[in-house]
Structures are given as C-alpha cells and as structure tokens.
Coordinates of C-alpha atoms and ligand atoms in Angstrom, one line a residue:
M1 CA 4.3 -32.0 -16.7
T2 CA 2.2 -29.1 -14.6
E3 CA -0.1 -27.7 -16.9
H4 CA 0.0 -24.0 -16.6
T5 CA -2.8 -21.7 -16.6
S6 CA -2.1 -19.3 -19.9
M7 CA -0.9 -16.1 -18.1
T8 CA 0.0 -12.5 -19.6
L9 CA 1.4 -9.6 -18.1
L10 CA 0.9 -6.0 -19.2
G11 CA 3.3 -3.1 -18.1
L12 CA 7.0 -3.7 -17.6
G13 CA 8.0 -0.7 -15.4
A14 CA 10.1 -1.6 -11.9
M15 CA 7.2 -2.9 -10.5
G16 CA 5.6 -5.2 -13.6
S17 CA 9.1 -6.6 -14.0
A18 CA 9.9 -7.6 -10.6
L19 CA 6.8 -9.4 -10.7
G20 CA 7.6 -11.0 -14.1
R21 CA 10.9 -12.3 -13.2
A22 CA 9.2 -13.6 -10.2
W23 CA 6.9 -16.4 -12.0
L24 CA 9.4 -16.7 -14.3
A25 CA 12.1 -18.2 -11.9
A26 CA 9.1 -19.8 -10.8
G27 CA 8.8 -21.8 -14.0
R28 CA 5.6 -19.8 -15.1
P29 CA 5.1 -19.3 -18.5
L30 CA 4.4 -15.9 -19.2
T31 CA 3.6 -13.5 -22.4
V32 CA 4.7 -9.9 -22.0
W33 CA 3.4 -6.5 -23.1
N34 CA 4.4 -3.2 -22.3
R35 CA 3.4 0.3 -24.2
T36 CA 7.4 1.2 -25.0
P37 CA 8.5 -1.6 -27.3
G38 CA 12.0 -2.7 -26.3
R39 CA 11.1 -3.6 -22.6
T40 CA 11.2 -7.3 -22.5
L41 CA 12.3 -10.1 -19.9
E42 CA 14.4 -12.6 -20.7
G43 CA 12.4 -16.0 -21.3
A44 CA 9.3 -14.3 -21.9
E45 CA 7.2 -14.4 -24.9
V46 CA 6.2 -10.9 -25.9
A47 CA 3.4 -9.6 -27.5
A48 CA 3.3 -7.0 -30.1
S49 CA -0.2 -5.3 -28.1
A50 CA -2.1 -5.6 -25.4
A51 CA -4.8 -7.3 -27.3
E52 CA -2.4 -10.0 -29.0
A53 CA -0.9 -10.2 -25.1
V54 CA -4.9 -10.5 -23.8
A55 CA -5.8 -12.6 -26.3
G56 CA -3.9 -15.7 -25.7
A57 CA -4.1 -15.9 -22.2
R58 CA -7.0 -17.0 -19.6
L59 CA -5.2 -14.9 -16.6
V60 CA -4.3 -11.3 -16.9
V61 CA -2.0 -9.4 -14.9
V62 CA -2.1 -5.6 -15.1
C63 CA 0.6 -3.3 -13.8
L64 CA 0.8 -0.2 -14.7
L65 CA 1.4 3.4 -13.8
D66 CA -2.0 4.4 -12.8
D67 CA -5.7 3.7 -13.4
A68 CA -6.0 5.6 -16.3
S69 CA -3.3 4.2 -17.7
V70 CA -5.6 0.2 -17.4
G71 CA -8.1 2.3 -19.3
A72 CA -5.7 2.9 -21.8
A73 CA -4.1 0.1 -22.5
L74 CA -7.4 -2.0 -22.4
D75 CA -9.4 0.3 -24.7
G76 CA -11.0 -1.8 -26.9
V77 CA -9.4 -5.2 -26.0
D78 CA -11.9 -8.5 -25.8
L79 CA -11.9 -9.4 -22.0
A80 CA -14.5 -12.0 -22.5
G81 CA -14.1 -14.8 -20.7
K82 CA -10.5 -13.2 -18.7
D83 CA -9.5 -13.5 -15.3
V84 CA -7.9 -9.8 -15.0
V85 CA -6.3 -8.9 -11.9
N86 CA -5.6 -5.5 -11.8
L87 CA -2.1 -4.8 -9.4
T88 CA -2.3 -1.2 -10.6
T89 CA -2.6 1.3 -7.5
S90 CA -5.6 3.1 -7.8
T91 CA -8.4 4.5 -5.1
P92 CA -11.2 2.8 -4.0
D93 CA -13.8 4.1 -6.2
Q94 CA -11.9 4.0 -9.2
A95 CA -10.8 0.2 -8.3
R96 CA -15.0 -0.7 -8.1
A97 CA -15.4 1.6 -11.4
R98 CA -12.9 -0.6 -13.0
A99 CA -14.3 -3.7 -11.5
A100 CA -17.8 -2.9 -13.0
W101 CA -16.4 -2.2 -16.3
A102 CA -14.1 -5.0 -16.5
E103 CA -17.5 -7.1 -15.6
A104 CA -18.9 -5.3 -18.2
R105 CA -16.7 -6.8 -20.9
G106 CA -17.3 -10.4 -19.7
A107 CA -14.4 -10.6 -17.2
R108 CA -14.0 -11.7 -13.8
F109 CA -12.1 -9.2 -11.7
L110 CA -9.6 -9.0 -9.3
D111 CA -8.1 -5.8 -7.8
G112 CA -4.7 -6.1 -6.0
G113 CA -2.3 -3.5 -3.6
I114 CA 1.0 -4.6 -3.5
M115 CA 2.8 -4.0 -0.4
A116 CA 6.2 -4.2 -1.1
V117 CA 8.8 -2.5 -3.5
P118 CA 10.2 -4.0 -6.6
P119 CA 13.5 -6.1 -4.7
M120 CA 10.9 -7.3 -1.6
I121 CA 8.7 -9.4 -5.0
G122 CA 9.8 -12.9 -4.9
A123 CA 11.5 -13.1 -1.8
P124 CA 8.9 -14.2 1.1
E125 CA 11.1 -13.0 3.8
T126 CA 10.7 -9.4 3.6
G127 CA 7.3 -9.4 4.4
A128 CA 6.0 -8.6 1.3
F129 CA 2.3 -8.9 0.4
I130 CA -0.1 -8.4 -2.0
L131 CA -3.9 -7.2 -0.8
Y132 CA -6.3 -8.8 -2.9
S133 CA -10.4 -7.8 -3.0
G134 CA -13.1 -8.7 -5.4
S135 CA -13.8 -12.2 -7.0
G136 CA -12.7 -14.7 -4.3
D137 CA -13.0 -17.5 -6.9
L138 CA -10.9 -15.8 -9.0
L139 CA -8.5 -15.7 -6.3
E140 CA -9.0 -19.3 -4.9
Q141 CA -8.4 -20.6 -8.7
H142 CA -5.3 -18.8 -9.3
R143 CA -3.8 -18.6 -5.6
D144 CA -0.7 -20.6 -6.6
V145 CA 0.2 -18.3 -9.1
L146 CA -0.8 -15.4 -7.2
G147 CA 0.8 -16.6 -4.6
V148 CA 4.8 -16.2 -6.4
P149 CA 5.7 -12.8 -5.8
A150 CA 4.2 -12.6 -2.4
G151 CA 2.1 -13.6 0.3
V152 CA -1.7 -13.6 -0.6
V153 CA -3.9 -11.5 1.8
Y154 CA -7.9 -11.3 0.5
V155 CA -9.5 -8.5 2.6
G156 CA -13.5 -8.8 0.9
A157 CA -15.5 -9.1 -2.2
D158 CA -15.9 -5.2 -2.3
P159 CA -13.2 -4.5 -5.2
G160 CA -12.5 -1.2 -3.7
Y161 CA -11.2 -2.8 0.0
A162 CA -7.9 -3.8 -1.4
A163 CA -7.3 -0.1 -2.3
L164 CA -8.6 1.1 1.0
H165 CA -6.2 -0.9 2.3
D166 CA -3.5 -0.1 0.3
V167 CA -3.7 3.5 1.2
A168 CA -4.6 3.5 4.9
L169 CA -1.2 1.4 5.0
L170 CA 0.3 3.9 2.5
S171 CA -1.2 7.2 4.7
A172 CA 0.5 5.8 7.8
M173 CA 3.5 5.0 6.5
T174 CA 3.3 8.6 5.2
G175 CA 3.2 10.0 9.0
M176 CA 6.0 7.5 10.0
F177 CA 8.1 9.2 7.2
A178 CA 6.9 12.7 8.4
G179 CA 8.2 11.9 12.2
V180 CA 11.4 10.2 10.5
S181 CA 12.2 13.1 8.8
H182 CA 11.5 15.3 11.5
A183 CA 13.7 13.5 14.1
F184 CA 17.1 13.5 11.6
A185 CA 16.6 17.4 10.8
L186 CA 16.8 17.8 14.7
L187 CA 20.4 16.2 15.0
R188 CA 21.5 18.4 11.7
G189 CA 24.4 20.0 12.9
T190 CA 25.3 18.0 15.5
D191 CA 28.0 15.4 16.0
V192 CA 25.4 12.3 16.7
A193 CA 25.9 10.4 13.1
P194 CA 22.5 9.5 12.0
R195 CA 24.0 5.8 11.5
D196 CA 24.2 5.7 15.2
F197 CA 21.0 7.4 15.7
A198 CA 19.3 5.0 13.3
P199 CA 19.0 2.0 15.1
L200 CA 17.9 3.7 18.1
L201 CA 14.8 5.2 16.0
A202 CA 14.0 1.7 14.4
S203 CA 13.9 0.1 17.8
W204 CA 11.7 2.6 19.0
L205 CA 9.1 3.0 16.2
T206 CA 9.3 -0.8 16.8
A207 CA 8.3 -0.6 19.9
M208 CA 5.7 1.9 19.5
S209 CA 3.6 0.1 16.8
G210 CA 2.3 -2.0 19.1
S211 CA -0.1 1.1 20.1
V212 CA -2.1 0.2 17.2
Y213 CA -3.8 -2.7 18.9
G214 CA -4.9 -0.5 21.6
V215 CA -6.3 2.5 19.1
A216 CA -8.4 -0.6 17.8
D217 CA -9.6 -2.1 20.8
Q218 CA -10.4 1.4 21.7
L219 CA -12.2 1.9 18.9
E220 CA -14.1 -1.4 18.6
T221 CA -15.4 -0.9 22.8
G222 CA -15.9 2.8 22.0
D223 CA -14.1 3.4 25.2
Y224 CA -11.2 5.8 24.6
T225 CA -10.0 5.4 27.8
K226 CA -9.2 2.1 27.7
G227 CA -6.2 1.0 28.5
V228 CA -4.6 4.1 28.1
A229 CA -1.1 4.4 29.7
S230 CA 0.0 8.0 28.3
N231 CA -3.0 10.2 28.5
L232 CA -3.9 13.0 26.6
A233 CA -3.2 16.2 29.2
M234 CA 0.1 14.7 29.6
M235 CA 0.9 14.2 25.7
V236 CA -0.2 17.7 25.4
E237 CA 2.2 19.4 27.7
G238 CA 4.9 17.1 26.4
N239 CA 4.1 18.9 23.0
A240 CA 5.4 22.1 24.3
T241 CA 8.4 20.4 24.7
L242 CA 9.4 18.9 21.4
L243 CA 8.2 22.2 19.7
R244 CA 10.8 24.2 22.2
T245 CA 13.7 21.9 21.4
A246 CA 12.8 21.9 17.6
E247 CA 13.1 25.8 17.9
E248 CA 16.4 25.5 20.0
Q249 CA 17.5 22.9 16.9
G250 CA 16.6 25.7 14.1
V251 CA 13.9 23.0 12.9
S252 CA 10.5 24.0 11.3
T253 CA 7.4 22.5 13.3
E254 CA 5.5 22.3 10.2
L255 CA 5.5 18.3 10.2
L256 CA 4.3 18.3 14.1
T257 CA 1.6 21.0 14.3
P258 CA -1.1 19.9 12.5
F259 CA -1.4 16.6 14.5
M260 CA -0.5 18.3 17.7
A261 CA -3.4 21.2 17.1
L262 CA -6.1 18.2 16.5
M263 CA -4.7 16.4 20.0
E264 CA -5.6 19.8 21.5
R265 CA -8.5 20.3 20.1
R266 CA -9.7 16.9 21.8
L267 CA -8.1 18.1 25.0
A268 CA -10.2 21.1 24.9
D269 CA -13.2 19.1 24.2
G270 CA -12.9 17.5 27.7
H271 CA -11.2 14.4 26.9
A272 CA -8.0 14.4 29.1
D273 CA -8.1 10.9 29.9
E274 CA -7.7 9.4 26.6
G275 CA -4.9 9.2 24.2
T276 CA -4.5 9.9 20.7
T277 CA -7.9 7.9 19.6
G278 CA -10.3 10.8 20.0
V279 CA -8.4 12.6 17.2
I280 CA -10.1 10.0 14.6
D281 CA -13.3 11.6 15.4
L282 CA -11.8 14.6 14.5
L283 CA -10.8 13.4 11.0
A284 CA -13.6 11.5 10.1
R285 CA -15.8 14.0 8.4
Ligands
LIG1 N1 7.8 0.6 -7.6 C1 7.1 0.7 -6.1 O1 7.9 0.6 -5.6 C2 5.6 0.3 -6.3 C3 5.5 -0.1 -4.7 C4 4.1 -0.5 -4.6 C5 3.1 -0.2 -5.8 N2 3.5 0.4 -6.8 C6 2.6 1.1 -8.2 O2 2.5 -0.6 -9.0 C7 2.3 0.0 -10.3 C8 3.6 0.2 -11.6 O3 4.5 0.7 -10.8 P1 6.0 0.6 -11.3 O4 6.8 1.0 -10.2 O5 6.1 -0.3 -12.4 O6 5.7 2.5 -12.1 P2 6.7 2.2 -13.2 O7 8.2 1.9 -13.3 O8 6.6 4.1 -13.6 O9 6.2 1.6 -14.8 C9 4.8 2.0 -15.3 C10 4.2 1.3 -16.2 O10 3.2 1.8 -16.7 C11 3.2 1.9 -18.0 N3 2.3 2.8 -18.7 C12 2.0 4.4 -18.2 N4 1.7 5.1 -18.7 C13 1.0 4.2 -19.2 C14 -0.7 4.1 -20.8 N5 -1.1 5.6 -20.7 N6 -0.9 3.0 -21.4 C15 0.1 1.9 -21.3 N7 1.1 1.8 -20.5 C16 1.5 2.9 -19.5 C17 4.8 2.0 -18.3 O11 4.5 2.0 -19.8 P3 6.3 2.9 -20.5 O12 6.3 4.2 -19.9 O13 6.9 2.0 -20.3 O14 5.6 2.5 -21.7 C18 5.4 1.3 -17.2 O15 5.4 0.0 -17.9 C19 2.2 1.3 -10.4 O16 1.0 1.6 -9.8 C20 2.7 1.8 -8.7 O17 1.6 2.7 -7.8 C21 4.6 0.5 -6.8

C-alpha cells in the first residue's frame, strides 16, 4: 500500500471541485471544506470547518475566489508545520504578502497560477499546467500529488512570480480575445458563417503565435530591428485599411485604436524599421 501525505482542499467552487475530483480519481485520500455547506465531493471526507480540515492534514491546498477569501477562510487557523499551496488567483504583491503571512504562522508556502479551465483539469492531453513559485522544497516534496491535476511549471523562489507569469499570460489572452471579437464583428451581417471563419482564424493565430520568440530575441539583444519581417512603417500604413474596413462594415474601432496609437507614436519617434517590440518601451513606466 502506498502511504499518502494527508491532504486537504479548501474551496469547492468550479475549479476546486475539478481539482478534488482529479485527486480522488488518482486514489488520493482527500479532506474537503467549503464555506457554504452542502458542496461536497463523492469519496472525500468533509470537514465542518477550515480549522478542522487544516488540523488533520500536512498538505493544505487552497482554491478560493480571491486573496481576501483566503484571508477570511484561514483567519485564526493554526498553520504551524503545514505545507500551504495557494492556487487562488492573486496579484504578485498579494502572493508575496500571503507567503509572508503563512510563513509567519510557521507554514511553508507555494503559490500557484492555474493555466486551465475546469474541464482541462486531470486531462493532460489538453496542455493544462499550473505555474508555481515559492518554496522549491515544498514543491519537490509534493511534486507527485501536485502533478495529478495538470502539468507542473516552477518559475522561481519569489512567491510573486507564479502570479506574475499567470497575469502576463492572461493579459496576452485578453488581447487575443479582443482581436477575435473584432474579427467576428466584421463578419456580422454578411453571409460568411462564423463556423466557416473559425478554422481560418485559429490557423492564422497559431501561425502568428511564433512571433513571440522574435519579440523575446529582440528584447534580449536590444536590437528591435533584428529579424523584422513586417516593419512598423508598413504596418502603420496597413492600419488605415483595417480602420477603413471597420468603417465600411459598421464596426467600432475601439478595440484596435489604443494599440494602433502606440504604433504611430513609436513610428513618429523614428523607428520605422522595427516591428512592434518598441511599443513595450512605451508601455513600461
Ligand atoms: N474557473 C476558471 O475558469 C478558472 C481558471 C483559472 C483559475 N481560476 C481561479 O481559481 C480560483 C477558484 O475559482 P473557481 O472557478 O473555483 O471559482 P468559484 O466557482 O466562483 O468558487 C469560489 C470559491 O471560493 C469560495 N469563497 C468565496 N468567498 C469566500 C470567503 N470569503 N471565504 C471562504 N470561501 C470563499 C466559494 O465558497 P462558497 O461561495 O461556495 O461558499 C467557492 O468555494 C479563483 O481564484 C479563480 O480566479 C478559475
């Protein structure tokens, strides 16, 4: 018989439940607690309070709405000697403060950023992964169990780094969603079926995604003209066609114009031969 580390999960929302189901399916005994009673998981032991759930476990996984709910749930709970893994989305500063808070209570702390939606949990073929930062020793000790719901990616000892990476990835996704929304809006009122357009859009975004490596190389070498295939002068000219088409199709340009304005500023500063990497210099305060 394998002896498992005693483990508790705080939070049975959509994501907490998905995580819990993955651990139970993998044969991990699990104690669960949720603020609103009645939310349970078949096969798990239900604790009457967060304090009771934590008291009986070495490994404490927290997946609540936000950092404030973590503070509320664990207020007054004895964390001495516990390994706390916080998978609640937070900002980098919140994660650092939560790490200091947990360590001051005698716990080891690891922060996590879940790069998946609930149906991807426990399904490695989906590419789901969880970013971790903080105690590397804690991660190594529990890597097997933490690897059950999704891939494990450790991004450093700074407890704020998982949140930083998480939010950077989500921010890029938000920009992509904005572009996708604008693209589908252009087709409204035409006989182009969204279902027919979707595969073209997916292929194009996939093809363009490789450009992130070029941006990274330019940032690291400091040469923003290196390997430029489409220069800023050409792209700013091309923006006029994008804006005019939006006008023709009766679509607002409000999602496009903030980025285009930054491209124009960089061009006006004399960087016609760059791509869009110089926009990063304009953003970073
Ligand atoms: N669902 C998703 O797509 C994502 C994807 C990536 C990462 N997130 C983050 O995961 C955290 C939990 O998200 P969730 O989907 O489980 O969220 P909900 O279904 O809304 O459940 C929220 C749970 O938090 C409990 N809760 C809220 N406030 C408090 C509080 N003050 N004290 C104690 N618990 C609290 C809530 O309990 P209840 O309402 O059932 O009583 C749920 O268990 C989150 O950080 C996402 O950003 C999800």
